[in-house]
Amino acid sequence: MAAPAGVVYALVADPVRWPLYFPANVHVEQLDYDGTQERLRMWVIADGQVKSWISSRVQDAARRTVTYRQDLLMEPAASMGGTWTITEAGPRRCRLRVEHAFSAVGDRPEDVAWLTRATLANARADLESLGAVARRFGRLDALTLSFEESLRVNGPPRTPLQLPLRGR
């Protein structure tokens, strides 16, 4: 990537802003964070479907790695985890490697194929998008706009997006 390793690590380590950088991310909520370990609730478009899960991540700024595993899994995954690793490749260049490991419930071939297709497509889109964002690292604040809007609805309170999840 055409950006310093520290910049790319900072982008990967800040998941709440991922919907700005990663096309498939709809929303990321940080549930817990102690400076190294965190839990996230994520809503992501995977193979055209909105999926949600809870992930645990460990950030290692010194090694520039972020390791994750899904704790509350999306169907059809039985397990999902991986590592983001950023290494220097020059003063304003770095290499970002993303590794994923997963298994499907019952190892059904159609579920393994779906997980493979969705994971590869999202990983490729994420890397492409992150590379474009990282190249503009000096202008990110100027390129980012934040706003908030609320709407009052008369009705029973419910989770805005109720998706079936499997716990592990």
mmCIF file of C-alpha atoms in Angstrom, residues 58-114:
data_model
loop_
_atom_site.group_PDB
_atom_site.id
_atom_site.type_symbol
_atom_site.label_atom_id
_atom_site.label_comp_id
_atom_site.label_asym_id
_atom_site.label_seq_id
_atom_site.Cartn_x
_atom_site.Cartn_y
_atom_site.Cartn_z
ATOM 1 C CA VAL A 58 -6.647 -8.346 20.074
ATOM 2 C CA GLN A 59 -4.631 -5.361 18.859
ATOM 3 C CA ASP A 60 -0.839 -5.466 19.022
ATOM 4 C CA ALA A 61 0.426 -2.016 18.009
ATOM 5 C CA ALA A 62 4.100 -2.973 18.421
ATOM 6 C CA ARG A 63 3.773 -5.858 15.952
ATOM 7 C CA ARG A 64 1.072 -4.080 13.937
ATOM 8 C CA THR A 65 -1.266 -7.053 14.056
ATOM 9 C CA VAL A 66 -4.949 -7.368 14.809
ATOM 10 C CA THR A 67 -6.213 -10.888 15.499
ATOM 11 C CA TYR A 68 -9.934 -11.612 15.543
ATOM 12 C CA ARG A 69 -12.400 -14.403 16.132
ATOM 13 C CA GLN A 70 -16.157 -14.425 15.885
ATOM 14 C CA ASP A 71 -17.776 -15.239 19.221
ATOM 15 C CA LEU A 72 -21.413 -15.001 18.188
ATOM 16 C CA LEU A 73 -21.345 -16.399 14.678
ATOM 17 C CA MET A 74 -23.269 -15.729 11.506
ATOM 18 C CA GLU A 75 -24.913 -18.677 9.812
ATOM 19 C CA PRO A 76 -23.550 -20.882 8.239
ATOM 20 C CA ALA A 77 -20.170 -20.428 9.982
ATOM 21 C CA ALA A 78 -19.176 -22.835 12.747
ATOM 22 C CA SER A 79 -15.946 -20.891 13.345
ATOM 23 C CA MET A 80 -14.349 -17.770 11.893
ATOM 24 C CA GLY A 81 -11.142 -15.967 12.757
ATOM 25 C CA GLY A 82 -8.001 -14.465 11.326
ATOM 26 C CA THR A 83 -5.233 -11.896 11.485
ATOM 27 C CA TRP A 84 -4.444 -8.557 9.877
ATOM 28 C CA THR A 85 -0.668 -7.998 9.631
ATOM 29 C CA ILE A 86 0.918 -4.737 8.476
ATOM 30 C CA THR A 87 4.660 -4.633 7.687
ATOM 31 C CA GLU A 88 6.835 -1.751 6.523
ATOM 32 C CA ALA A 89 7.965 -1.809 2.903
ATOM 33 C CA GLY A 90 9.612 1.621 2.829
ATOM 34 C CA PRO A 91 9.149 5.049 4.391
ATOM 35 C CA ARG A 92 5.702 5.597 2.840
ATOM 36 C CA ARG A 93 4.810 2.042 1.822
ATOM 37 C CA CYS A 94 3.649 -1.070 3.614
ATOM 38 C CA ARG A 95 2.268 -4.525 2.997
ATOM 39 C CA LEU A 96 -1.074 -5.598 4.464
ATOM 40 C CA ARG A 97 -1.799 -9.316 4.747
ATOM 41 C CA VAL A 98 -5.217 -10.571 5.830
ATOM 42 C CA GLU A 99 -5.597 -14.207 6.793
ATOM 43 C CA HIS A 100 -8.982 -15.846 7.403
ATOM 44 C CA ALA A 101 -9.747 -19.298 8.800
ATOM 45 C CA PHE A 102 -13.282 -20.644 9.010
ATOM 46 C CA SER A 103 -15.405 -23.745 9.083
ATOM 47 C CA ALA A 104 -19.042 -24.322 8.171
ATOM 48 C CA VAL A 105 -21.734 -25.937 10.267
ATOM 49 C CA GLY A 106 -21.684 -29.631 9.384
ATOM 50 C CA ASP A 107 -18.999 -28.956 6.728
ATOM 51 C CA ARG A 108 -21.762 -28.851 4.113
ATOM 52 C CA PRO A 109 -20.095 -28.180 0.724
ATOM 53 C CA GLU A 110 -22.619 -25.478 -0.249
ATOM 54 C CA ASP A 111 -21.982 -23.622 3.036
ATOM 55 C CA VAL A 112 -18.202 -23.907 2.674
ATOM 56 C CA ALA A 113 -18.529 -22.559 -0.879
ATOM 57 C CA TRP A 114 -20.750 -19.669 0.297
#
